[in-house]
CSV table of C-alpha atoms in Angstrom, one decimal:
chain,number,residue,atom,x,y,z
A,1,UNK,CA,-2.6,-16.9,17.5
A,2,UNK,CA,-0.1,-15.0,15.6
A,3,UNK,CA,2.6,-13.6,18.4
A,4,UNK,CA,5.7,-11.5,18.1
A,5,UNK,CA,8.8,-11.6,20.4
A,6,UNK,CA,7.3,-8.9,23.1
A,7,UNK,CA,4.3,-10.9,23.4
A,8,UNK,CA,1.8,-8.8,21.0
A,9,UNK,CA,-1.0,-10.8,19.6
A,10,UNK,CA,-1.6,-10.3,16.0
A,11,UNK,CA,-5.4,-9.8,14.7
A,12,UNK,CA,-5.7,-7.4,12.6
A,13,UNK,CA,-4.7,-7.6,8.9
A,14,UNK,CA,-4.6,-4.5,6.3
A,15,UNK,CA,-4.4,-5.8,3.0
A,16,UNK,CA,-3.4,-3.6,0.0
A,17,UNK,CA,-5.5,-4.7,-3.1
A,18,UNK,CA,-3.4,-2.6,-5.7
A,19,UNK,CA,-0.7,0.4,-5.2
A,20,UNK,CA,-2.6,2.3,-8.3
A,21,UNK,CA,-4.3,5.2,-7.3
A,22,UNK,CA,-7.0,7.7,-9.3
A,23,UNK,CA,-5.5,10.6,-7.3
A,24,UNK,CA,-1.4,12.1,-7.1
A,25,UNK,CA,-1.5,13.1,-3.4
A,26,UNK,CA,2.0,14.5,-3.3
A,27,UNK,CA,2.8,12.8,0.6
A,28,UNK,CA,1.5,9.6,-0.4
A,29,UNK,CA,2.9,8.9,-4.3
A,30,UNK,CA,6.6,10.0,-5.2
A,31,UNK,CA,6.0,11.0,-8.1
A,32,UNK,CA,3.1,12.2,-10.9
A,33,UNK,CA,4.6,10.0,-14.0
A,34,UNK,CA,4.8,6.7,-11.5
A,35,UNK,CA,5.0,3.1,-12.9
A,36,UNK,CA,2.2,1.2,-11.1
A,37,UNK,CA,2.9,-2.9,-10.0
A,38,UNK,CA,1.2,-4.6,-13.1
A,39,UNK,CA,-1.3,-7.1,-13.1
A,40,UNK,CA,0.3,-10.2,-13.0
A,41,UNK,CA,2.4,-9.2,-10.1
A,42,UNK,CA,-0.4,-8.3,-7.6
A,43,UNK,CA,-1.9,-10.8,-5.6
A,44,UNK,CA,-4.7,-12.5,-7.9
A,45,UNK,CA,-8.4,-12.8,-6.5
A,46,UNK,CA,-7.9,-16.6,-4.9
A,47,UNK,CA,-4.6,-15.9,-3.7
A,48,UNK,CA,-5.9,-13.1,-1.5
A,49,UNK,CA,-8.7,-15.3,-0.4
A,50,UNK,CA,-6.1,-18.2,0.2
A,51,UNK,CA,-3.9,-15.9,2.5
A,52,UNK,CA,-7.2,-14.2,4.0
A,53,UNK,CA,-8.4,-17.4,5.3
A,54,UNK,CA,-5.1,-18.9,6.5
A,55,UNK,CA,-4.5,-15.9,8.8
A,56,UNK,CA,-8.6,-16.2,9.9
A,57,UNK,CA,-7.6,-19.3,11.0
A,58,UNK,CA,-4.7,-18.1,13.0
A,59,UNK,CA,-6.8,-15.4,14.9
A,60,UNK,CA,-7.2,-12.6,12.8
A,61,UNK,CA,-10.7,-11.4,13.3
A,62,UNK,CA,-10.2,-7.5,11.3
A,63,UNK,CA,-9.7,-7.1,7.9
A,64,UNK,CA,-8.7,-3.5,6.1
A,65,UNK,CA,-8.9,-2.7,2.5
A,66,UNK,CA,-6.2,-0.6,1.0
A,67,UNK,CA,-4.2,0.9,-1.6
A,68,UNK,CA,-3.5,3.0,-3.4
A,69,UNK,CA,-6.9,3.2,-3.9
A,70,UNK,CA,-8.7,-0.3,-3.5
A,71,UNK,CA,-12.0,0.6,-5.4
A,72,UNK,CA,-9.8,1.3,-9.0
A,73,UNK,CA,-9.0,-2.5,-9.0
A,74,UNK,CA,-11.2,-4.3,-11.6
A,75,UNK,CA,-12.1,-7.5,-9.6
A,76,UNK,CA,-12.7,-5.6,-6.6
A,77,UNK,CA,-15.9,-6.7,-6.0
A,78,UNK,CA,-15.3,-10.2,-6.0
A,79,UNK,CA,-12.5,-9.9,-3.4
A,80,UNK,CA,-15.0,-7.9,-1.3
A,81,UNK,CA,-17.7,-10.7,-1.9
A,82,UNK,CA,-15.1,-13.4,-0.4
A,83,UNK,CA,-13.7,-11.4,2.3
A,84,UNK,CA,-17.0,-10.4,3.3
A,85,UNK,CA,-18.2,-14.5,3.5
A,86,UNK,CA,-15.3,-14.4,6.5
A,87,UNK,CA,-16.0,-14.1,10.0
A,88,UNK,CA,-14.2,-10.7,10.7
A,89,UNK,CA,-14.9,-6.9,10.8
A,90,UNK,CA,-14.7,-5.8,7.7
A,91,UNK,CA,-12.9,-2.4,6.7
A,92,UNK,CA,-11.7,-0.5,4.4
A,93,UNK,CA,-9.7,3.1,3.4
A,94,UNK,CA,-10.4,4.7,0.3
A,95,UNK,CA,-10.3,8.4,-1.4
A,96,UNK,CA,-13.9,7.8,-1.5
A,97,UNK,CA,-14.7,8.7,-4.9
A,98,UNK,CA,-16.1,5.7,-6.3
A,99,UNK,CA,-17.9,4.6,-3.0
A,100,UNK,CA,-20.9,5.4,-5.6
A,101,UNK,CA,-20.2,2.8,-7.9
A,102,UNK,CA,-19.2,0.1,-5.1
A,103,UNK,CA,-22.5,0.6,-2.5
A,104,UNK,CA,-24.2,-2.4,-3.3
A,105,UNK,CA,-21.2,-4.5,-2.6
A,106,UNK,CA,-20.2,-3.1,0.6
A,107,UNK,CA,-23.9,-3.4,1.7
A,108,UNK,CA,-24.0,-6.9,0.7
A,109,UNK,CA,-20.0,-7.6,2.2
A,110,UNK,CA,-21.7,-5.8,5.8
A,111,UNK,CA,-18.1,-3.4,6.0
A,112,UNK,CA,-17.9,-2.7,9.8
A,113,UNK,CA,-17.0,0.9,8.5
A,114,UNK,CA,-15.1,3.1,6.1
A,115,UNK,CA,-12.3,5.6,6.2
A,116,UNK,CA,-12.5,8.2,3.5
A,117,UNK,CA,-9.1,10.5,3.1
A,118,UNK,CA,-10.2,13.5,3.1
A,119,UNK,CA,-7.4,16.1,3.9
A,120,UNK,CA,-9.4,19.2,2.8
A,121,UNK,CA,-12.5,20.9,3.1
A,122,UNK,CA,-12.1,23.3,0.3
A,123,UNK,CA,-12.4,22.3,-3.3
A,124,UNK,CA,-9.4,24.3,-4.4
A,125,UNK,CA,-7.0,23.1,-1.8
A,126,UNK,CA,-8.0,19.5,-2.0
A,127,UNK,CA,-7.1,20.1,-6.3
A,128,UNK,CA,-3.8,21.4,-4.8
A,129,UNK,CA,-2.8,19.0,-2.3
A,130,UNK,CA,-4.6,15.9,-4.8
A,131,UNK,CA,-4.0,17.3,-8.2
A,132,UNK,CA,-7.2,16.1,-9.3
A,133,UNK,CA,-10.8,17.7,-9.4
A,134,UNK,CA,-13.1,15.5,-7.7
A,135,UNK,CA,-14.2,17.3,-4.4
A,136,UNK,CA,-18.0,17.7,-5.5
A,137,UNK,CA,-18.1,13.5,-5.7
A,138,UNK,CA,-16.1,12.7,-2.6
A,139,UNK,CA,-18.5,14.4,-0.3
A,140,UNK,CA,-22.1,13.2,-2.1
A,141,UNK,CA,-19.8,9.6,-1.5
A,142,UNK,CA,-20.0,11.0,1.9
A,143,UNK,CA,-23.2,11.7,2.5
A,144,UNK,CA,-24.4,8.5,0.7
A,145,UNK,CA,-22.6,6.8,3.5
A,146,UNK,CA,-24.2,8.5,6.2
A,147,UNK,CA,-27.8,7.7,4.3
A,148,UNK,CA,-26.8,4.3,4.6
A,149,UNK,CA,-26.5,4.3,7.8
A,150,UNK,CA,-22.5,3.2,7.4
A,151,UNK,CA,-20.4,3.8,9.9
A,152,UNK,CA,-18.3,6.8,8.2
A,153,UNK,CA,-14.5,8.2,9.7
A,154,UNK,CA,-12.8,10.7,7.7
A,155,UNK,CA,-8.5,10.7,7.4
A,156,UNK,CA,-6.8,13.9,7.9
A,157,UNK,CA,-3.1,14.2,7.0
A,158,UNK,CA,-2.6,17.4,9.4
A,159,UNK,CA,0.8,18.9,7.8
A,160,UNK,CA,1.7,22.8,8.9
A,161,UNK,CA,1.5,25.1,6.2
A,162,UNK,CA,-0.9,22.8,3.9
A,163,UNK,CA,-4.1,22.4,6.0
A,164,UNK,CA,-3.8,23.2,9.5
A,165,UNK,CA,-5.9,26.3,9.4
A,166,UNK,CA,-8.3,24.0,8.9
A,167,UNK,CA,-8.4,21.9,11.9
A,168,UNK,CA,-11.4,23.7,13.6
A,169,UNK,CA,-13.3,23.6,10.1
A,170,UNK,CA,-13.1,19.5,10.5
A,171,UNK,CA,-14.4,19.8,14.2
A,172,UNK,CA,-17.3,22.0,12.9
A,173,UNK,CA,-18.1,19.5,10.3
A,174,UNK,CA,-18.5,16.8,13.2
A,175,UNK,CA,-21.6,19.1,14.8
A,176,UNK,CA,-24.1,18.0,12.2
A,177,UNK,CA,-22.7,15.2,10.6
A,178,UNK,CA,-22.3,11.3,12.2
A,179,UNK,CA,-18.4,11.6,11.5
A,180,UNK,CA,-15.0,10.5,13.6
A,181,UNK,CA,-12.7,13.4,12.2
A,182,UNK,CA,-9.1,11.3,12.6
A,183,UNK,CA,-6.2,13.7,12.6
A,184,UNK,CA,-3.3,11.6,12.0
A,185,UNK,CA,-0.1,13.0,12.1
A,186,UNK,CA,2.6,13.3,9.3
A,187,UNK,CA,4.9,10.4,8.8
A,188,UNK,CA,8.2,9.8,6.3
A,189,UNK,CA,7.7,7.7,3.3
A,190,UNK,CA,10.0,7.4,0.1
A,191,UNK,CA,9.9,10.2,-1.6
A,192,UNK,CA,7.2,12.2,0.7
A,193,UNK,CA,9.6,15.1,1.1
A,194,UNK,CA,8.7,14.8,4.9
A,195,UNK,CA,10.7,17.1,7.0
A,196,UNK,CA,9.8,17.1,11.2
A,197,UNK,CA,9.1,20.8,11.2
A,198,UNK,CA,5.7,20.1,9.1
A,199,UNK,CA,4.0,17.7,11.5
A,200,UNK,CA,0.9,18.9,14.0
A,201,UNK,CA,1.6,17.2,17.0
A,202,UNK,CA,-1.1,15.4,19.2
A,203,UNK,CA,-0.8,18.4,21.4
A,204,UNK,CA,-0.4,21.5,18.5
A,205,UNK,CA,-3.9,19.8,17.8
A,206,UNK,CA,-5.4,19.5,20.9
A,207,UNK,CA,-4.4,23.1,21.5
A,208,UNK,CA,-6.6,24.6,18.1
A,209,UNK,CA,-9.7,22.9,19.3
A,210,UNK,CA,-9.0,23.6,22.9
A,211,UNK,CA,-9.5,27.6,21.8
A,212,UNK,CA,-13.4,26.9,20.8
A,213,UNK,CA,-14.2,23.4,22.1
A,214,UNK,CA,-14.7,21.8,25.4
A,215,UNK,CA,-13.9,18.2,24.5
A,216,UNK,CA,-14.1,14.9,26.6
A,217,UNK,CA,-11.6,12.0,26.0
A,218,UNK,CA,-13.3,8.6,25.3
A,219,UNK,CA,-12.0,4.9,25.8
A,220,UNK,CA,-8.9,3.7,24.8
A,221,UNK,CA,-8.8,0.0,24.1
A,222,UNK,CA,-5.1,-1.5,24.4
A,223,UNK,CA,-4.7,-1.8,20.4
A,224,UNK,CA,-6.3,1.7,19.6
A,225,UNK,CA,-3.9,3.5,17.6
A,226,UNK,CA,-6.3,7.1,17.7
A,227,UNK,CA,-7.1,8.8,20.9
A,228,UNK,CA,-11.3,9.8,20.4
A,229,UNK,CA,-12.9,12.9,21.7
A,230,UNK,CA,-16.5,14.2,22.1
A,231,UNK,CA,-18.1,17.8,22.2
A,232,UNK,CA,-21.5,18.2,24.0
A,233,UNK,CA,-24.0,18.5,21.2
A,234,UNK,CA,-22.0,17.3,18.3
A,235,UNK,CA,-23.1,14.3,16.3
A,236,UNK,CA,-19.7,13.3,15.7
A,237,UNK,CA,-16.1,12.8,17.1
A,238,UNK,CA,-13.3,13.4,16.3
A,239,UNK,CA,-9.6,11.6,17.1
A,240,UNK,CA,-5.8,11.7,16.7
A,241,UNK,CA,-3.1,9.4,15.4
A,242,UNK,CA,-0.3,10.3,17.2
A,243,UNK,CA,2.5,8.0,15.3
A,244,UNK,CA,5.4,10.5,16.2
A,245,UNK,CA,4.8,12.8,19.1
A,246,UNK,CA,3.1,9.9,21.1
A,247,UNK,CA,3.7,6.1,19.3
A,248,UNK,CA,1.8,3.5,20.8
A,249,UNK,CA,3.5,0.5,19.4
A,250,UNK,CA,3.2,-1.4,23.0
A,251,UNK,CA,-0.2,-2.3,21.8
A,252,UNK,CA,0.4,-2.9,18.2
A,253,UNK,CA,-1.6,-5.7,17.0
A,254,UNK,CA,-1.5,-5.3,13.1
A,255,UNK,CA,0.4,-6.6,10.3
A,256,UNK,CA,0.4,-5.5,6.4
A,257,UNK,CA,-0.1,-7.2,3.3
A,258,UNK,CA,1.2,-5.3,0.4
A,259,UNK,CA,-0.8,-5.5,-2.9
A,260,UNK,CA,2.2,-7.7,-4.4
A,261,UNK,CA,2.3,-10.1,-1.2
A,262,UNK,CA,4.8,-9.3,0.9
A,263,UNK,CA,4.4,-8.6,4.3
A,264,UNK,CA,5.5,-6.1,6.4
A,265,UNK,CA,5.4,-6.8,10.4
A,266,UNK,CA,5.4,-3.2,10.6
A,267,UNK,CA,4.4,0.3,8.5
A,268,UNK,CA,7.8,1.4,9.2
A,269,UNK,CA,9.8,-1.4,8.4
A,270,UNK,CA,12.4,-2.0,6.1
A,271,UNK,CA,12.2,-5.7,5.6
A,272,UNK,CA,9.1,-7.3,3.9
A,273,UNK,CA,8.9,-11.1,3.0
A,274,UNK,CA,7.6,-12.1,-0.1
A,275,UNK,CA,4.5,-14.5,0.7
A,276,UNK,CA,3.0,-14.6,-3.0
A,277,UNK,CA,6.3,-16.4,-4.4
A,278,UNK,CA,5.9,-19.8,-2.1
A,279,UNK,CA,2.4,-19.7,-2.3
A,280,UNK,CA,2.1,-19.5,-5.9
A,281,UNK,CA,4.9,-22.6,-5.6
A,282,UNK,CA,2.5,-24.5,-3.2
A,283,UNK,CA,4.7,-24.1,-0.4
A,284,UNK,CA,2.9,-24.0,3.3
A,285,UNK,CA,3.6,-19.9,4.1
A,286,UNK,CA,1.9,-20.2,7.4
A,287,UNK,CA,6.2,-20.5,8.9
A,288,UNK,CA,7.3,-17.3,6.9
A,289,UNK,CA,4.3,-15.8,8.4
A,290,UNK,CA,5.2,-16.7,11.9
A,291,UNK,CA,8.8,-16.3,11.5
A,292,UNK,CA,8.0,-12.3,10.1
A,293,UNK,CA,5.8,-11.5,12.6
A,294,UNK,CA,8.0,-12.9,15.4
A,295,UNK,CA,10.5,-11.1,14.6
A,296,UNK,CA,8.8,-7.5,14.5
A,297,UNK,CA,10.5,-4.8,15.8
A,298,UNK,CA,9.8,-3.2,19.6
A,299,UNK,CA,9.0,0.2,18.3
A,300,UNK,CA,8.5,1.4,14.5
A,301,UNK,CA,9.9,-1.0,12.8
A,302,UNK,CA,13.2,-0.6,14.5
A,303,UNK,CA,14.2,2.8,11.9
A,304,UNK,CA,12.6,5.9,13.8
A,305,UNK,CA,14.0,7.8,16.6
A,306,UNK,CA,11.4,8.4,19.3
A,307,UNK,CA,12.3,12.1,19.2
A,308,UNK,CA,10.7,12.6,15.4
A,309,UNK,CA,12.5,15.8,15.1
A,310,UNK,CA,16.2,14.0,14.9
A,311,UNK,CA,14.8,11.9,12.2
A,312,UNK,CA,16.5,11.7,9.1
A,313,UNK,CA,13.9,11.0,6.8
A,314,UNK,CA,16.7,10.5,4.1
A,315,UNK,CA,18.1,7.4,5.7
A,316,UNK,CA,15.0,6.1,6.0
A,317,UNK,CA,14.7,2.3,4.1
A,318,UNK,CA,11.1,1.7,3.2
A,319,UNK,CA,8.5,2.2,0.4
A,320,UNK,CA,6.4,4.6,-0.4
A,321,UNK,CA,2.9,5.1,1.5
A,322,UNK,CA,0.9,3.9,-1.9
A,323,UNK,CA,3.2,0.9,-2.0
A,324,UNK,CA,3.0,-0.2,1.0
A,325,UNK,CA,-0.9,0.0,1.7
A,326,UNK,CA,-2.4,3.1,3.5
C-alpha cells in the first residue's frame, strides 16, 4: 500500500490523459491562444498502462479519467480498453460533449460512473462562461447516460457573480432526473484570476437550498471529498466540495498523474516528479512513487492558508487546472 507520512493510504489515482481541451473555460485554461503539451511528451498508450498497473499492484483499486478533456485524445479508446481489463472502479470527468461518440467504449470498459462539468443551465451563459456553443449536445450526452442506465454526476464550479443564481435551478434539475448535482467550490489555479470574494461557501450553499428545500445529509465515508444530500421525492442528489471553507485533507487518499507523467501528491502542490523520464529509461519508478507520496503535505499541498480569504492566489506555485488534470 501506497502510505504518506500521516499515515493516509493511497488508492485512488486520477490520471490526466491530455491537457488539450475542446472548450476555453476561463477558470480552468489561462488563456484562449494556449500552447497544448504535444504528442510526444504525453504519456504514450503503454506507458499509461505500465504505470496503471504498477500502482494496481500497490493498492490502488479507483481509477479517474481526466484532462483537459480526455475524450479529444485520439487513442482514447484504447487506453479505456486497458484500463477497463484492470480490477478497479473505473471513472472519468469530462465536458461531456463527445460522450456520443465514446458510448460503446465506456459500456464495454464497465465505468463505475461519470462526471460531466456542467456549470450552467442556460445555453447563453454556458457560451459565456465556455466560449463555445455546444449546450444542445452536452445535455442529449446527458440524457444518453441516464438511458444507459450510467451512473451520471454533474460538476458545478459555484463562483458569485457567474452562476450562483442558479444553485436552486441545479437542485430542481435533481427532481426528475437520476443526477448527484456536486457543487464544488472555487479554487486558485495559474492564471484563473481567482480572488476569495468569488467563492460560495459550503454554507452560502446550503443556505439557497435551505430557502425551498428540506434536505437530509447522507454518509460520509472517511475519503469522501463531497458531503451528499437528499430531498423527499427527488430522483437525485445533490453534494458539495467544500475544498476552502471546509478542507478534508485528514482523509485524503488520492494522488494525480498529469497527462505528461508527473505526479503530484497533491492538487495543490507545487512540486511534481517527473515519472515518464525514468520509465521511458527503464528505471524501476515504483521508489519515486513512494518517496512522492511519502512526502505529501498535511493539508493542501502545504501552499493554502486555512482561512481561504487571506490567500494570496498570486503567490500561489502550481499549474493550471487543465495542466494538472481536473
Amino acid at each position: 500500500m501506497l502510505t504518506d507520512q500521516f499515515g493516509r493510504t493511497h488508492n485512488y489515482l486520477r490520471i490526466s490523459l491530455t491537457d488539450n481541451c475542446n472548450l476555453r473555460c476561463f477558470y480552468c485554461m489561462p488563456e484562449e491562444n494556449y500552447d497544448f503539451t504535444p504528442n510526444s511528451k504525453l504519456m504514450q498508450v503503454d506507458e499509461i498502462d505500465t504505470i496503471a498497473k504498477l500502482f494496481v499492484q500497490h493498492g490502488v483499486n479507483k481509477i479517474r479519467l481526466t484532462g483537459g478533456e480526455p475524450f479529444v485524445r485520439k487513442d482514447a479508446s484504447k487506453i479505456i480498453s486497458n484500463l477497463g481489463k484492470l480490477q478497479v472502479q473505473l471513472t472519468c470527468t469530462t465536458n461531456g460533449i463527445r460522450i456520443d461518440d465514446m458510448l460503446p467504449e465506456i459500456i464495454k470498459a464497465n465505468f463505475h460512473s461519470i462526471n460531466i462539468s456542467l456549470d450552467t443551465l442556460k445555453k447563453d451563459r454556458f457560451l459565456k462562461i465556455t466560449r463555445r456553443d455546444y449546450f444542445d449536445r452536452v445535455f442529449r450526452n446527458i440524457d444518453l447516460l441516464l438511458q444507459n442506465k450510467i451512473k451520471t454526476k454533474i460538476n458545478v464550479v459555484a463562483m458569485k457573480g457567474v452562476n450562483d443564481d442558479e444553485i436552486s435551478d441545479f437542485i430542481a434539475f435533481t427532481k426528475t432526473n437520476t443526477v448527484d448535482i456536486r457543487f464544488i467550490e472555487f479554487m486558485p489555479f495559474s492564471g484563473n484570476q481567482w480572488s476569495s470574494n468569488q467563492v460560495m461557501t459550503q454554507m452560502e450553499i446550503l443556505d439557497i437550498i435551505n430557502e425551498n428545500y428540506d434536505f437530509i445529509p447522507l454518509p460520509i465515508g472517511p475519503n469522501d471529498t463531497a458531503k451528499s444530500y437528499s430531498i423527499k421525492g427527488h430522483k437525485g442528489s445533490f453534494s458539495i466540495i467544500s475544498t476552502m471553507s471546509e478542507p478534508f485533507c485528514s482523509g485524503c487518499n488520492r494522488i494525480r498523474l498529469t497527462a505528461d507523467g508527473k505526479l503530484k501528491n497533491c492538487l495543490f502542490s507545487k512540486q511534481e516528479t517527473d515519472l515518464l523520464t525514468p520509465l521511458r529509461n527503464g528505471q524501476d519508478i515504483l521508489p519515486i512513487i513512494e518517496s512522492t507520496i511519502g512526502s505529501k503535505a498535511k493539508t493542501q499541498g502545504g501552499q493554502l492558508n486555512e482561512q481561504f480569504e487571506k490567500i494570496n492566489a498570486s503567490i500561489i506555485e502550481n499549474r493550471s487546472m487543465i495542466t494538472i488534470g481536473g
